[in-house]
Tab-separated table of N, CA and C in Angstrom:
chain	number	residue	atom	x	y	z
A	1	MET	N	5.484	-20.967	11.896
A	1	MET	CA	5.283	-20.992	10.462
A	1	MET	C	6.403	-20.205	9.796
A	2	THR	N	6.836	-20.684	8.672
A	2	THR	CA	7.930	-20.019	7.966
A	2	THR	C	7.425	-18.784	7.222
A	3	LYS	N	8.376	-17.903	6.907
A	3	LYS	CA	8.045	-16.689	6.160
A	3	LYS	C	7.449	-17.038	4.799
A	4	THR	N	7.955	-18.100	4.177
A	4	THR	CA	7.437	-18.531	2.885
A	4	THR	C	5.975	-18.933	3.011
A	5	SER	N	5.632	-19.655	4.053
A	5	SER	CA	4.253	-20.079	4.255
A	5	SER	C	3.347	-18.874	4.484
A	6	LEU	N	3.812	-17.891	5.248
A	6	LEU	CA	3.029	-16.682	5.464
A	6	LEU	C	2.835	-15.928	4.157
A	7	SER	N	3.860	-15.857	3.345
A	7	SER	CA	3.725	-15.146	2.072
A	7	SER	C	2.744	-15.865	1.143
A	8	LYS	N	2.693	-17.192	1.220
A	8	LYS	CA	1.713	-17.944	0.434
A	8	LYS	C	0.293	-17.644	0.903
A	9	LEU	N	0.110	-17.519	2.207
A	9	LEU	CA	-1.208	-17.173	2.739
A	9	LEU	C	-1.603	-15.750	2.333
A	10	VAL	N	-0.656	-14.820	2.357
A	10	VAL	CA	-0.929	-13.449	1.924
A	10	VAL	C	-1.361	-13.451	0.458
A	11	HIS	N	-0.662	-14.217	-0.357
A	11	HIS	CA	-1.000	-14.310	-1.774
A	11	HIS	C	-2.406	-14.894	-1.956
A	12	LYS	N	-2.710	-15.938	-1.212
A	12	LYS	CA	-4.033	-16.571	-1.295
A	12	LYS	C	-5.117	-15.578	-0.862
A	13	LEU	N	-4.849	-14.836	0.200
A	13	LEU	CA	-5.803	-13.832	0.670
A	13	LEU	C	-5.988	-12.730	-0.365
A	14	ASP	N	-4.918	-12.315	-1.027
A	14	ASP	CA	-5.040	-11.332	-2.112
A	14	ASP	C	-6.042	-11.816	-3.161
A	15	ILE	N	-5.945	-13.075	-3.508
A	15	ILE	CA	-6.811	-13.644	-4.551
A	15	ILE	C	-8.263	-13.683	-4.100
A	16	VAL	N	-8.525	-14.205	-2.898
A	16	VAL	CA	-9.921	-14.328	-2.454
A	16	VAL	C	-10.532	-12.956	-2.157
A	17	LEU	N	-9.747	-12.029	-1.634
A	17	LEU	CA	-10.262	-10.685	-1.379
A	17	LEU	C	-10.566	-9.973	-2.698
A	18	SER	N	-9.700	-10.132	-3.678
A	18	SER	CA	-9.930	-9.528	-4.988
A	18	SER	C	-11.229	-10.038	-5.603
A	19	ARG	N	-11.442	-11.322	-5.514
A	19	ARG	CA	-12.680	-11.919	-6.040
A	19	ARG	C	-13.890	-11.351	-5.293
A	20	TYR	N	-13.780	-11.262	-3.978
A	20	TYR	CA	-14.874	-10.725	-3.160
A	20	TYR	C	-15.199	-9.272	-3.559
A	21	ILE	N	-14.179	-8.445	-3.709
A	21	ILE	CA	-14.371	-7.035	-4.051
A	21	ILE	C	-15.032	-6.901	-5.416
A	22	ARG	N	-14.592	-7.703	-6.380
A	22	ARG	CA	-15.159	-7.618	-7.723
A	22	ARG	C	-16.595	-8.132	-7.766
A	23	GLN	N	-16.976	-8.988	-6.821
A	23	GLN	CA	-18.375	-9.421	-6.724
A	23	GLN	C	-19.205	-8.388	-5.965
A	24	ARG	N	-18.591	-7.751	-4.975
A	24	ARG	CA	-19.299	-6.742	-4.159
A	24	ARG	C	-19.602	-5.484	-4.963
A	25	ASP	N	-18.627	-5.014	-5.702
A	25	ASP	CA	-18.752	-3.746	-6.419
A	25	ASP	C	-19.130	-4.002	-7.878
A	26	THR	N	-20.036	-3.203	-8.389
A	26	THR	CA	-20.517	-3.420	-9.752
A	26	THR	C	-19.921	-2.447	-10.759
A	27	GLU	N	-19.182	-1.448	-10.266
A	27	GLU	CA	-18.581	-0.477	-11.181
A	27	GLU	C	-17.313	0.111	-10.599
A	28	CYS	N	-16.497	0.685	-11.470
A	28	CYS	CA	-15.243	1.321	-11.079
A	28	CYS	C	-15.543	2.489	-10.136
A	29	ILE	N	-14.876	2.501	-9.000
A	29	ILE	CA	-15.103	3.546	-8.015
A	29	ILE	C	-14.696	4.925	-8.540
A	30	THR	N	-13.755	4.988	-9.464
A	30	THR	CA	-13.267	6.287	-9.913
A	30	THR	C	-13.962	6.814	-11.164
A	31	CYS	N	-14.361	5.934	-12.098
A	31	CYS	CA	-14.981	6.456	-13.330
A	31	CYS	C	-16.367	5.892	-13.613
A	32	GLY	N	-16.774	4.848	-12.890
A	32	GLY	CA	-18.102	4.273	-13.085
A	32	GLY	C	-18.190	3.186	-14.146
A	33	SER	N	-17.091	2.882	-14.819
A	33	SER	CA	-17.094	1.833	-15.841
A	33	SER	C	-17.436	0.481	-15.210
A	34	THR	N	-18.063	-0.371	-15.987
A	34	THR	CA	-18.380	-1.719	-15.515
A	34	THR	C	-17.537	-2.771	-16.243
A	35	TYR	N	-16.600	-2.318	-17.060
A	35	TYR	CA	-15.802	-3.209	-17.898
A	35	TYR	C	-14.428	-3.494	-17.284
A	36	GLY	N	-14.037	-4.748	-17.263
A	36	GLY	CA	-12.686	-5.143	-16.852
A	36	GLY	C	-12.331	-4.752	-15.428
A	37	LEU	N	-13.227	-5.029	-14.481
A	37	LEU	CA	-12.996	-4.602	-13.103
A	37	LEU	C	-11.890	-5.400	-12.429
A	38	GLN	N	-11.094	-4.686	-11.657
A	38	GLN	CA	-10.010	-5.249	-10.858
A	38	GLN	C	-10.198	-4.780	-9.416
A	39	CYS	N	-9.448	-5.356	-8.516
A	39	CYS	CA	-9.447	-4.885	-7.132
A	39	CYS	C	-8.386	-3.796	-7.017
A	40	GLY	N	-8.832	-2.544	-6.953
A	40	GLY	CA	-7.916	-1.417	-6.849
A	40	GLY	C	-7.728	-1.009	-5.400
A	41	HIS	N	-6.496	-0.780	-5.017
A	41	HIS	CA	-6.178	-0.354	-3.653
A	41	HIS	C	-5.917	1.148	-3.640
A	42	PHE	N	-6.613	1.862	-2.760
A	42	PHE	CA	-6.377	3.300	-2.594
A	42	PHE	C	-4.953	3.519	-2.091
A	43	ILE	N	-4.606	2.850	-1.006
A	43	ILE	CA	-3.234	2.817	-0.490
A	43	ILE	C	-2.633	1.509	-1.008
A	44	GLY	N	-1.479	1.573	-1.607
A	44	GLY	CA	-0.855	0.401	-2.226
A	44	GLY	C	-0.715	-0.796	-1.294
A	45	ARG	N	-0.594	-1.962	-1.895
A	45	ARG	CA	-0.538	-3.216	-1.126
A	45	ARG	C	0.701	-3.366	-0.264
A	46	THR	N	1.697	-2.528	-0.435
A	46	THR	CA	2.887	-2.637	0.418
A	46	THR	C	2.576	-2.248	1.856
A	47	ALA	N	1.528	-1.457	2.061
A	47	ALA	CA	1.109	-1.071	3.421
A	47	ALA	C	0.212	-2.180	3.974
A	48	MET	N	0.799	-3.067	4.758
A	48	MET	CA	0.054	-4.227	5.262
A	48	MET	C	-1.102	-3.833	6.175
A	49	SER	N	-1.009	-2.684	6.825
A	49	SER	CA	-2.068	-2.276	7.757
A	49	SER	C	-3.364	-1.914	7.043
A	50	THR	N	-3.297	-1.618	5.754
A	50	THR	CA	-4.510	-1.299	5.000
A	50	THR	C	-4.734	-2.249	3.815
A	51	ARG	N	-3.826	-3.149	3.599
A	51	ARG	CA	-3.886	-4.033	2.424
A	51	ARG	C	-5.199	-4.797	2.320
A	52	PHE	N	-5.718	-5.264	3.451
A	52	PHE	CA	-6.927	-6.081	3.447
A	52	PHE	C	-8.130	-5.350	4.042
A	53	ASP	N	-8.043	-4.049	4.191
A	53	ASP	CA	-9.149	-3.234	4.685
A	53	ASP	C	-10.139	-3.038	3.537
A	54	GLU	N	-11.372	-3.470	3.714
A	54	GLU	CA	-12.368	-3.390	2.643
A	54	GLU	C	-12.588	-1.966	2.144
A	55	ARG	N	-12.403	-0.991	3.000
A	55	ARG	CA	-12.582	0.397	2.576
A	55	ARG	C	-11.459	0.827	1.640
A	56	ASN	N	-10.320	0.202	1.751
A	56	ASN	CA	-9.163	0.507	0.920
A	56	ASN	C	-9.207	-0.227	-0.420
A	57	CYS	N	-10.013	-1.260	-0.492
A	57	CYS	CA	-10.101	-2.107	-1.675
A	57	CYS	C	-11.454	-1.921	-2.344
A	58	ASN	N	-11.437	-1.410	-3.543
A	58	ASN	CA	-12.669	-1.165	-4.283
A	58	ASN	C	-12.436	-1.524	-5.739
A	59	ALA	N	-13.520	-1.885	-6.428
A	59	ALA	CA	-13.391	-2.230	-7.841
A	59	ALA	C	-12.955	-1.006	-8.634
A	60	GLN	N	-12.012	-1.237	-9.531
A	60	GLN	CA	-11.576	-0.222	-10.481
A	60	GLN	C	-11.415	-0.887	-11.843
A	61	CYS	N	-11.725	-0.137	-12.891
A	61	CYS	CA	-11.473	-0.671	-14.230
A	61	CYS	C	-9.957	-0.695	-14.450
A	62	GLY	N	-9.533	-1.474	-15.407
A	62	GLY	CA	-8.102	-1.588	-15.683
A	62	GLY	C	-7.462	-0.255	-16.026
A	63	ALA	N	-8.198	0.595	-16.735
A	63	ALA	CA	-7.641	1.894	-17.126
A	63	ALA	C	-7.342	2.750	-15.902
A	64	CYS	N	-8.290	2.857	-14.991
A	64	CYS	CA	-8.067	3.685	-13.796
A	64	CYS	C	-7.021	3.058	-12.873
A	65	ASN	N	-7.093	1.750	-12.682
A	65	ASN	CA	-6.198	1.081	-11.748
A	65	ASN	C	-4.757	1.050	-12.245
A	66	SER	N	-4.564	0.746	-13.503
A	66	SER	CA	-3.210	0.593	-14.031
A	66	SER	C	-2.711	1.834	-14.751
A	67	ASN	N	-3.451	2.255	-15.751
A	67	ASN	CA	-2.994	3.368	-16.584
A	67	ASN	C	-2.980	4.695	-15.836
A	68	GLU	N	-3.955	4.905	-14.978
A	68	GLU	CA	-4.051	6.164	-14.231
A	68	GLU	C	-3.431	6.033	-12.832
A	69	HIS	N	-2.815	4.894	-12.548
A	69	HIS	CA	-2.185	4.626	-11.238
A	69	HIS	C	-3.174	4.857	-10.095
A	70	GLY	N	-4.417	4.402	-10.307
A	70	GLY	CA	-5.436	4.487	-9.279
A	70	GLY	C	-6.219	5.783	-9.293
A	71	ASP	N	-5.786	6.779	-10.063
A	71	ASP	CA	-6.461	8.090	-10.121
A	71	ASP	C	-6.737	8.571	-8.696
A	72	PHE	N	-5.669	8.821	-7.961
A	72	PHE	CA	-5.695	9.080	-6.522
A	72	PHE	C	-6.725	10.130	-6.105
A	73	ASP	N	-6.773	11.257	-6.782
A	73	ASP	CA	-7.689	12.327	-6.366
A	73	ASP	C	-9.149	11.911	-6.482
A	74	ALA	N	-9.508	11.297	-7.605
A	74	ALA	CA	-10.887	10.831	-7.770
A	74	ALA	C	-11.190	9.717	-6.775
A	75	TYR	N	-10.222	8.831	-6.580
A	75	TYR	CA	-10.406	7.715	-5.646
A	75	TYR	C	-10.636	8.254	-4.237
A	76	LYS	N	-9.858	9.224	-3.810
A	76	LYS	CA	-9.990	9.816	-2.474
A	76	LYS	C	-11.400	10.387	-2.277
A	77	TYR	N	-11.858	11.116	-3.255
A	77	TYR	CA	-13.189	11.716	-3.192
A	77	TYR	C	-14.265	10.634	-3.093
A	78	ARG	N	-14.152	9.614	-3.927
A	78	ARG	CA	-15.173	8.556	-3.963
A	78	ARG	C	-15.172	7.689	-2.698
A	79	ILE	N	-13.993	7.481	-2.105
A	79	ILE	CA	-13.938	6.718	-0.851
A	79	ILE	C	-14.731	7.442	0.231
A	80	ASP	N	-14.516	8.733	0.344
A	80	ASP	CA	-15.270	9.503	1.347
A	80	ASP	C	-16.763	9.496	1.036
A	81	GLU	N	-17.094	9.530	-0.228
A	81	GLU	CA	-18.496	9.488	-0.638
A	81	GLU	C	-19.115	8.131	-0.294
A	82	LYS	N	-18.356	7.053	-0.522
A	82	LYS	CA	-18.853	5.683	-0.310
A	82	LYS	C	-18.834	5.271	1.161
A	83	TRP	N	-17.740	5.567	1.850
A	83	TRP	CA	-17.530	5.040	3.193
A	83	TRP	C	-17.685	6.093	4.294
A	84	GLY	N	-17.872	7.353	3.926
A	84	GLY	CA	-18.054	8.407	4.926
A	84	GLY	C	-16.906	9.404	4.926
A	85	GLU	N	-17.253	10.639	5.198
A	85	GLU	CA	-16.283	11.741	5.241
A	85	GLU	C	-15.103	11.398	6.154
A	86	GLY	N	-13.906	11.607	5.657
A	86	GLY	CA	-12.692	11.379	6.438
A	86	GLY	C	-12.105	9.986	6.322
A	87	THR	N	-12.798	9.079	5.609
A	87	THR	CA	-12.305	7.705	5.485
A	87	THR	C	-10.957	7.651	4.771
A	88	ALA	N	-10.813	8.409	3.690
A	88	ALA	CA	-9.548	8.398	2.941
A	88	ALA	C	-8.396	8.859	3.828
A	89	ASP	N	-8.603	9.939	4.592
A	89	ASP	CA	-7.557	10.418	5.496
A	89	ASP	C	-7.247	9.384	6.579
A	90	GLU	N	-8.276	8.687	7.071
A	90	GLU	CA	-8.058	7.642	8.069
A	90	GLU	C	-7.220	6.509	7.486
A	91	LEU	N	-7.498	6.123	6.243
A	91	LEU	CA	-6.711	5.070	5.598
A	91	LEU	C	-5.260	5.490	5.427
A	92	VAL	N	-5.039	6.753	5.093
A	92	VAL	CA	-3.663	7.256	4.969
A	92	VAL	C	-2.958	7.151	6.316
A	93	ARG	N	-3.639	7.548	7.386
A	93	ARG	CA	-3.042	7.440	8.739
A	93	ARG	C	-2.753	5.981	9.094
A	94	LEU	N	-3.730	5.122	8.856
A	94	LEU	CA	-3.550	3.700	9.166
A	94	LEU	C	-2.391	3.088	8.380
A	95	SER	N	-2.194	3.546	7.164
A	95	SER	CA	-1.157	2.959	6.317
A	95	SER	C	0.243	3.176	6.865
A	96	LYS	N	0.395	4.113	7.755
A	96	LYS	CA	1.705	4.409	8.333
A	96	LYS	C	2.014	3.522	9.547
A	97	GLN	N	1.035	2.747	9.980
A	97	GLN	CA	1.244	1.824	11.096
A	97	GLN	C	1.833	0.510	10.577
A	98	ILE	N	2.590	-0.137	11.425
A	98	ILE	CA	3.174	-1.427	11.059
A	98	ILE	C	2.205	-2.525	11.475
A	99	LYS	N	1.927	-3.419	10.545
A	99	LYS	CA	1.036	-4.544	10.821
A	99	LYS	C	1.689	-5.810	10.312
A	100	LYS	N	1.827	-6.781	11.202
A	100	LYS	CA	2.341	-8.097	10.818
A	100	LYS	C	1.256	-9.112	11.123
A	101	TYR	N	0.804	-9.781	10.100
A	101	TYR	CA	-0.227	-10.803	10.263
A	101	TYR	C	0.401	-12.120	10.665
A	102	ASP	N	-0.302	-12.857	11.507
A	102	ASP	CA	0.147	-14.211	11.813
A	102	ASP	C	-0.711	-15.195	11.012
A	103	GLU	N	-0.343	-16.448	11.080
A	103	GLU	CA	-1.022	-17.483	10.299
A	103	GLU	C	-2.522	-17.514	10.599
A	104	TYR	N	-2.883	-17.452	11.863
A	104	TYR	CA	-4.291	-17.520	12.252
A	104	TYR	C	-5.090	-16.360	11.644
A	105	GLU	N	-4.582	-15.140	11.743
A	105	GLU	CA	-5.289	-13.976	11.190
A	105	GLU	C	-5.499	-14.115	9.688
A	106	LEU	N	-4.467	-14.539	8.984
A	106	LEU	CA	-4.573	-14.696	7.535
A	106	LEU	C	-5.590	-15.761	7.165
A	107	GLN	N	-5.555	-16.893	7.865
A	107	GLN	CA	-6.509	-17.969	7.573
A	107	GLN	C	-7.939	-17.542	7.873
A	108	GLU	N	-8.137	-16.777	8.933
A	108	GLU	CA	-9.480	-16.279	9.259
A	108	GLU	C	-9.989	-15.298	8.199
A	109	LEU	N	-9.125	-14.466	7.698
A	109	LEU	CA	-9.532	-13.533	6.648
A	109	LEU	C	-9.832	-14.280	5.343
A	110	ILE	N	-9.064	-15.300	5.046
A	110	ILE	CA	-9.324	-16.124	3.870
A	110	ILE	C	-10.715	-16.745	3.991
A	111	LYS	N	-11.044	-17.297	5.154
A	111	LYS	CA	-12.381	-17.892	5.380
A	111	LYS	C	-13.465	-16.833	5.203
A	112	LYS	N	-13.251	-15.660	5.735
A	112	LYS	CA	-14.247	-14.578	5.679
A	112	LYS	C	-14.586	-14.206	4.240
A	113	TYR	N	-13.578	-14.119	3.373
A	113	TYR	CA	-13.790	-13.637	2.021
A	113	TYR	C	-14.079	-14.725	0.985
A	114	ARG	N	-14.091	-15.968	1.424
A	114	ARG	CA	-14.429	-17.070	0.497
A	114	ARG	C	-15.894	-17.099	0.218
């Protein structure tokens, strides 16, 4: 598969995962708002090893996600509260690993989140 095709699958997975997260979560993880929810990533999407990790992806209102750049400190606290003590630190560690998805993995994740 070409790099272009893989990037299209990554983009498609971003869309379906974002939809899934916004349906799963009913309020902003950092401030509790229920308005204008987006899929906010604790560790940015450039880290492929955590990009599609459900613990790394939580609903955030537009203000916290964009204007506050994720409000890292509040997000870190809430991740540990939601997913268990040490989860935020584990995500930081995982984000430093290199992960390359193949076509099969991406398609399976797309199916999972549809």
